PDB file of C-alpha atoms in Angstrom:
ATOM      1  CA  SER C   1     107.933  64.385  71.030  1.00 88.00           C
ATOM      2  CA  ASP C   2     106.735  67.385  73.012  1.00 86.00           C
ATOM      3  CA  ALA C   3     103.090  66.390  72.554  1.00 89.00           C
ATOM      4  CA  ALA C   4     103.769  62.853  73.778  1.00 93.00           C
ATOM      5  CA  TYR C   5     105.562  64.204  76.860  1.00 90.00           C
ATOM      6  CA  LYS C   6     102.598  66.494  77.699  1.00 91.00           C
ATOM      7  CA  ASP C   7     100.220  63.557  77.200  1.00 92.00           C
ATOM      8  CA  ASP C   8     102.332  61.450  79.565  1.00 94.00           C
ATOM      9  CA  VAL C   9     102.425  64.193  82.209  1.00 92.00           C
ATOM     10  CA  ALA C  10      98.651  64.638  81.979  1.00 94.00           C
ATOM     11  CA  GLY C  11      98.150  60.883  82.242  1.00 95.00           C
ATOM     12  CA  PHE C  12     100.425  60.628  85.260  1.00 96.00           C
ATOM     13  CA  LEU C  13      98.645  63.535  87.001  1.00 96.00           C
ATOM     14  CA  GLU C  14      95.276  61.923  86.300  1.00 96.00           C
ATOM     15  CA  TYR C  15      96.560  58.604  87.696  1.00 96.00           C
ATOM     16  CA  LEU C  16      97.844  60.269  90.892  1.00 96.00           C
ATOM     17  CA  TYR C  17      94.801  62.470  91.350  1.00 96.00           C
ATOM     18  CA  SER C  18      92.109  59.879  90.599  1.00 95.00           C
ATOM     19  CA  GLY C  19      93.845  56.914  92.138  1.00 95.00           C
ATOM     20  CA  TYR C  20      95.096  58.413  95.371  1.00 95.00           C
ATOM     21  CA  PHE C  21      94.860  62.121  96.177  1.00 96.00           C
ATOM     22  CA  HIS C  22      91.200  62.803  95.376  1.00 94.00           C
ATOM     23  CA  PRO C  23      89.807  59.582  96.968  1.00 95.00           C
ATOM     24  CA  GLN C  24      91.919  60.189 100.099  1.00 96.00           C
ATOM     25  CA  GLN C  25      90.807  63.843 100.176  1.00 96.00           C
ATOM     26  CA  ARG C  26      94.421  64.975  99.985  1.00 97.00           C
ATOM     27  CA  PRO C  27      95.356  68.049  97.922  1.00 97.00           C
ATOM     28  CA  LEU C  28      97.632  67.720  94.896  1.00 96.00           C
ATOM     29  CA  TYR C  29      99.628  70.774  93.793  1.00 96.00           C
ATOM     30  CA  ALA C  30     102.199  71.110  91.041  1.00 94.00           C
ATOM     31  CA  ASN C  31     104.823  73.619  89.995  1.00 93.00           C
ATOM     32  CA  ILE C  32     104.074  73.864  86.268  1.00 86.00           C
ATOM     33  CA  ILE C  33     107.212  75.528  84.931  1.00 76.00           C
ATOM     34  CA  GLU C  34     107.822  73.688  81.697  1.00 70.00           C
ATOM     35  CA  THR C  35     105.029  75.292  79.685  1.00 68.00           C
ATOM     36  CA  ARG C  36     103.869  78.781  78.724  1.00 74.00           C
ATOM     37  CA  ASP C  37     100.811  77.379  76.969  1.00 82.00           C
ATOM     38  CA  PRO C  38      97.563  78.150  78.833  1.00 86.00           C
ATOM     39  CA  LEU C  39      95.902  75.146  77.176  1.00 88.00           C
ATOM     40  CA  VAL C  40      98.506  72.818  78.721  1.00 89.00           C
ATOM     41  CA  TRP C  41      98.208  74.643  82.063  1.00 88.00           C
ATOM     42  CA  ASN C  42      94.429  74.096  82.028  1.00 90.00           C
ATOM     43  CA  ARG C  43      94.818  70.471  80.963  1.00 93.00           C
ATOM     44  CA  TYR C  44      97.099  69.754  83.889  1.00 95.00           C
ATOM     45  CA  LEU C  45      95.006  71.817  86.251  1.00 95.00           C
ATOM     46  CA  GLN C  46      91.995  69.545  85.866  1.00 94.00           C
ATOM     47  CA  PHE C  47      93.910  66.908  87.877  1.00 96.00           C
ATOM     48  CA  LEU C  48      95.223  69.282  90.505  1.00 97.00           C
ATOM     49  CA  ASP C  49      93.920  71.248  93.462  1.00 97.00           C
ATOM     50  CA  GLY C  50      96.251  74.099  92.603  1.00 96.00           C
ATOM     51  CA  ALA C  51      99.373  75.045  90.771  1.00 95.00           C
ATOM     52  CA  MET C  52     102.401  77.301  91.102  1.00 95.00           C
ATOM     53  CA  LEU C  53     103.618  79.892  88.605  1.00 93.00           C
ATOM     54  CA  GLU C  54     107.213  80.296  89.788  1.00 92.00           C
ATOM     55  CA  ASP C  55     107.941  83.143  87.414  1.00 93.00           C
ATOM     56  CA  PHE C  56     104.640  84.991  87.835  1.00 95.00           C
ATOM     57  CA  ALA C  57     104.240  88.310  85.997  1.00 96.00           C
ATOM     58  CA  LEU C  58     107.994  88.841  85.554  1.00 94.00           C
ATOM     59  CA  GLY C  59     109.878  85.917  84.168  1.00 86.00           C
ATOM     60  CA  TRP C  60     113.123  84.738  85.721  1.00 89.00           C
ATOM     61  CA  ASP C  61     115.676  87.339  84.690  1.00 86.00           C
ATOM     62  CA  SER C  62     113.770  89.967  82.800  1.00 89.00           C
ATOM     63  CA  TYR C  63     110.250  91.272  82.393  1.00 94.00           C
ATOM     64  CA  LEU C  64     107.638  89.438  80.344  1.00 95.00           C
ATOM     65  CA  ASN C  65     106.232  91.118  77.261  1.00 95.00           C
ATOM     66  CA  PRO C  66     102.579  92.283  77.553  1.00 97.00           C
ATOM     67  CA  PHE C  67     101.224  89.184  75.838  1.00 95.00           C
ATOM     68  CA  GLU C  68     103.080  86.804  78.156  1.00 94.00           C
ATOM     69  CA  TRP C  69     102.120  88.939  81.189  1.00 96.00           C
ATOM     70  CA  GLU C  70      98.445  88.710  80.151  1.00 96.00           C
ATOM     71  CA  GLN C  71      98.769  84.922  79.819  1.00 94.00           C
ATOM     72  CA  HIS C  72      99.976  84.744  83.413  1.00 95.00           C
ATOM     73  CA  MET C  73      97.061  86.899  84.579  1.00 96.00           C
ATOM     74  CA  ARG C  74      94.576  84.680  82.773  1.00 95.00           C
ATOM     75  CA  MET C  75      96.114  81.451  84.056  1.00 94.00           C
ATOM     76  CA  ALA C  76      95.858  82.728  87.638  1.00 96.00           C
ATOM     77  CA  GLU C  77      92.264  83.883  87.079  1.00 97.00           C
ATOM     78  CA  THR C  78      91.256  80.607  85.419  1.00 94.00           C
ATOM     79  CA  ALA C  79      92.657  78.505  88.254  1.00 95.00           C
ATOM     80  CA  GLN C  80      90.833  80.549  90.894  1.00 97.00           C
ATOM     81  CA  ALA C  81      87.567  80.545  88.885  1.00 97.00           C
ATOM     82  CA  GLN C  82      87.702  76.732  89.036  1.00 96.00           C
ATOM     83  CA  GLY C  83      88.205  76.777  92.808  1.00 96.00           C
ATOM     84  CA  LYS C  84      91.875  75.841  92.353  1.00 97.00           C
ATOM     85  CA  TYR C  85      94.646  77.542  94.292  1.00 97.00           C
ATOM     86  CA  ALA C  86      97.193  79.688  92.411  1.00 97.00           C
ATOM     87  CA  ILE C  87     100.584  79.948  94.126  1.00 97.00           C
ATOM     88  CA  LEU C  88     102.189  82.986  92.484  1.00 97.00           C
ATOM     89  CA  VAL C  89     105.923  83.458  92.988  1.00 96.00           C
ATOM     90  CA  SER C  90     107.727  86.349  91.331  1.00 96.00           C
ATOM     91  CA  GLN C  91     111.504  86.382  90.943  1.00 96.00           C
ATOM     92  CA  GLY C  92     113.763  89.326  91.602  1.00 97.00           C
ATOM     93  CA  ALA C  93     116.452  90.945  93.718  1.00 97.00           C
ATOM     94  CA  GLN C  94     115.483  91.799  97.286  1.00 97.00           C
ATOM     95  CA  ASN C  95     116.287  95.521  96.863  1.00 97.00           C
ATOM     96  CA  ASP C  96     114.571  95.923  93.431  1.00 97.00           C
ATOM     97  CA  LEU C  97     111.494  97.707  94.802  1.00 98.00           C
ATOM     98  CA  ALA C  98     110.069  98.702  91.417  1.00 97.00           C
ATOM     99  CA  ARG C  99     110.147  95.039  90.304  1.00 98.00           C
ATOM    100  CA  GLN C 100     108.602  93.932  93.574  1.00 98.00           C
ATOM    101  CA  GLN C 101     105.803  96.510  93.287  1.00 98.00           C
ATOM    102  CA  PHE C 102     105.118  95.490  89.677  1.00 98.00           C
ATOM    103  CA  ALA C 103     104.844  91.833  90.748  1.00 98.00           C
ATOM    104  CA  PHE C 104     102.733  92.502  93.821  1.00 99.00           C
ATOM    105  CA  ALA C 105     100.368  94.866  91.976  1.00 99.00           C
ATOM    106  CA  SER C 106      99.969  92.236  89.247  1.00 99.00           C
ATOM    107  CA  TYR C 107      99.011  89.729  91.953  1.00 99.00           C
ATOM    108  CA  MET C 108      96.484  92.191  93.399  1.00 99.00           C
ATOM    109  CA  LEU C 109      94.850  92.541  90.002  1.00 99.00           C
ATOM    110  CA  VAL C 110      93.950  88.835  89.941  1.00 98.00           C
ATOM    111  CA  ALA C 111      93.728  87.675  93.575  1.00 98.00           C
ATOM    112  CA  ASN C 112      90.222  86.349  94.153  1.00 96.00           C
ATOM    113  CA  GLY C 113      90.417  84.311  97.296  1.00 93.00           C
ATOM    114  CA  PHE C 114      92.344  81.339  95.974  1.00 97.00           C
ATOM    115  CA  ALA C 115      95.804  82.827  95.468  1.00 98.00           C
ATOM    116  CA  SER C 116      98.953  83.498  97.405  1.00 98.00           C
ATOM    117  CA  PHE C 117     101.956  85.623  96.462  1.00 98.00           C
ATOM    118  CA  ARG C 118     105.651  85.720  97.168  1.00 97.00           C
ATOM    119  CA  TYR C 119     108.429  87.893  95.774  1.00 98.00           C
ATOM    120  CA  ALA C 120     111.815  86.237  96.153  1.00 97.00           C
ATOM    121  CA  ASP C 121     114.959  85.012  94.467  1.00 95.00           C
ATOM    122  CA  ALA C 122     115.039  81.266  93.981  1.00 92.00           C
ATOM    123  CA  ASP C 123     118.437  81.174  95.713  1.00 93.00           C
ATOM    124  CA  TYR C 124     116.862  82.701  98.862  1.00 93.00           C
ATOM    125  CA  TYR C 125     113.661  80.745  99.351  1.00 94.00           C
ATOM    126  CA  ASP C 126     114.683  80.139 102.954  1.00 94.00           C
ATOM    127  CA  GLU C 127     114.239  83.856 103.671  1.00 94.00           C
ATOM    128  CA  ALA C 128     110.984  85.822 104.042  1.00 95.00           C
ATOM    129  CA  TRP C 129     111.209  89.249 102.452  1.00 97.00           C
ATOM    130  CA  MET C 130     108.657  91.718 103.780  1.00 97.00           C
ATOM    131  CA  TYR C 131     107.713  94.953 101.992  1.00 98.00           C
ATOM    132  CA  GLU C 132     105.763  98.028 103.043  1.00 97.00           C
ATOM    133  CA  ASN C 133     103.129  97.524 100.306  1.00 97.00           C
ATOM    134  CA  TYR C 134     102.161  94.204 101.935  1.00 97.00           C
ATOM    135  CA  ARG C 135     100.766  96.240 104.879  1.00 96.00           C
ATOM    136  CA  LEU C 136      98.596  98.616 102.836  1.00 96.00           C
ATOM    137  CA  ALA C 137      94.925  98.358 103.840  1.00 96.00           C
ATOM    138  CA  LEU C 138      93.284  98.404 100.413  1.00 97.00           C
ATOM    139  CA  GLY C 139      90.194  96.564 101.639  1.00 97.00           C
ATOM    140  CA  ALA C 140      88.085  94.251  99.504  1.00 97.00           C
ATOM    141  CA  PRO C 141      88.122  94.443  95.727  1.00 98.00           C
ATOM    142  CA  LEU C 142      85.152  96.228  94.195  1.00 98.00           C
ATOM    143  CA  GLY C 143      85.259  94.171  91.023  1.00 98.00           C
ATOM    144  CA  MET C 144      87.561  92.502  88.568  1.00 98.00           C
ATOM    145  CA  ARG C 145      90.491  94.131  86.828  1.00 98.00           C
ATOM    146  CA  TYR C 146      89.788  96.325  83.839  1.00 98.00           C
ATOM    147  CA  GLN C 147      91.871  97.914  81.121  1.00 98.00           C
ATOM    148  CA  GLU C 148      92.319 101.660  80.935  1.00 95.00           C
ATOM    149  CA  GLY C 149      94.491 102.701  78.026  1.00 92.00           C
ATOM    150  CA  GLY C 150      97.566 100.432  78.031  1.00 93.00           C
ATOM    151  CA  ALA C 151      97.345  99.792  81.767  1.00 97.00           C
ATOM    152  CA  TRP C 152      95.211  97.492  83.915  1.00 99.00           C
ATOM    153  CA  ARG C 153      93.430  98.671  87.039  1.00 99.00           C
ATOM    154  CA  ARG C 154      91.475  97.247  89.905  1.00 99.00           C
ATOM    155  CA  ASP C 155      89.508  99.249  92.392  1.00 99.00           C
ATOM    156  CA  PHE C 156      89.376  98.388  96.094  1.00 98.00           C
ATOM    157  CA  GLU C 157      87.389  99.810  99.012  1.00 98.00           C
ATOM    158  CA  ASN C 158      90.332 101.959 100.070  1.00 98.00           C
ATOM    159  CA  GLY C 159      92.358 102.469  96.905  1.00 98.00           C
ATOM    160  CA  THR C 160      93.390 101.401  93.455  1.00 98.00           C
ATOM    161  CA  VAL C 161      96.040  99.193  91.956  1.00 99.00           C
ATOM    162  CA  SER C 162      97.378  99.755  88.423  1.00 99.00           C
ATOM    163  CA  VAL C 163      99.862  97.931  86.235  1.00 99.00           C
ATOM    164  CA  ASP C 164     101.262  98.819  82.839  1.00 98.00           C
ATOM    165  CA  PRO C 165     102.730  95.623  81.368  1.00 98.00           C
ATOM    166  CA  ALA C 166     104.367  97.418  78.443  1.00 98.00           C
ATOM    167  CA  TRP C 167     106.297  99.933  80.555  1.00 98.00           C
ATOM    168  CA  HIS C 168     106.688  97.575  83.535  1.00 97.00           C
ATOM    169  CA  THR C 169     105.353 100.106  85.985  1.00 98.00           C
ATOM    170  CA  ALA C 170     102.810  99.747  88.736  1.00 98.00           C
ATOM    171  CA  GLY C 171     101.085 101.876  91.325  1.00 98.00           C
ATOM    172  CA  ILE C 172      99.204 101.201  94.537  1.00 98.00           C
ATOM    173  CA  GLU C 173      97.256 104.238  95.684  1.00 97.00           C
ATOM    174  CA  LEU C 174      95.246 104.585  98.862  1.00 97.00           C
ATOM    175  CA  LYS C 175      92.248 106.907  99.018  1.00 93.00           C
ATOM    176  CA  PRO C 176      92.852 110.029 101.131  1.00 89.00           C
TER     177      PRO C 176
END
């Protein structure tokens, strides 16, 4: 059954973490792609030093609905709040700049010192795609993300990031 499988995975992670990785002071990371359930994510995370969301904020071939998007945000926030590392990979075409900005802005909403981000296509993981918005000097965040209407915002020393998960739009604005 599905529950038995999840129990077995959790047991195996606990065995690896407690029996080898933690005592040897070696990090253990996992790519948790088989579940959308935050409870399962958190259960596995207790035996990991970090985890990857390989379809962060977007899904593989289409956009997530707002509920699913919010689950991704919370999973990334929960991991970091526990001192665990969140490896956030968003999938898309190299020239789809609107999709890349949506993904990167979503990352900026939740990045709290224990996260990394990459926008790529799984078929091109051997390439590094660089975008202009990676170079923007937003400065340090001034607080956590907050909701304003249907969108989410986060203020930084030198600008603001906003994401609307229903319309799949995002903005990154620098102060003048």
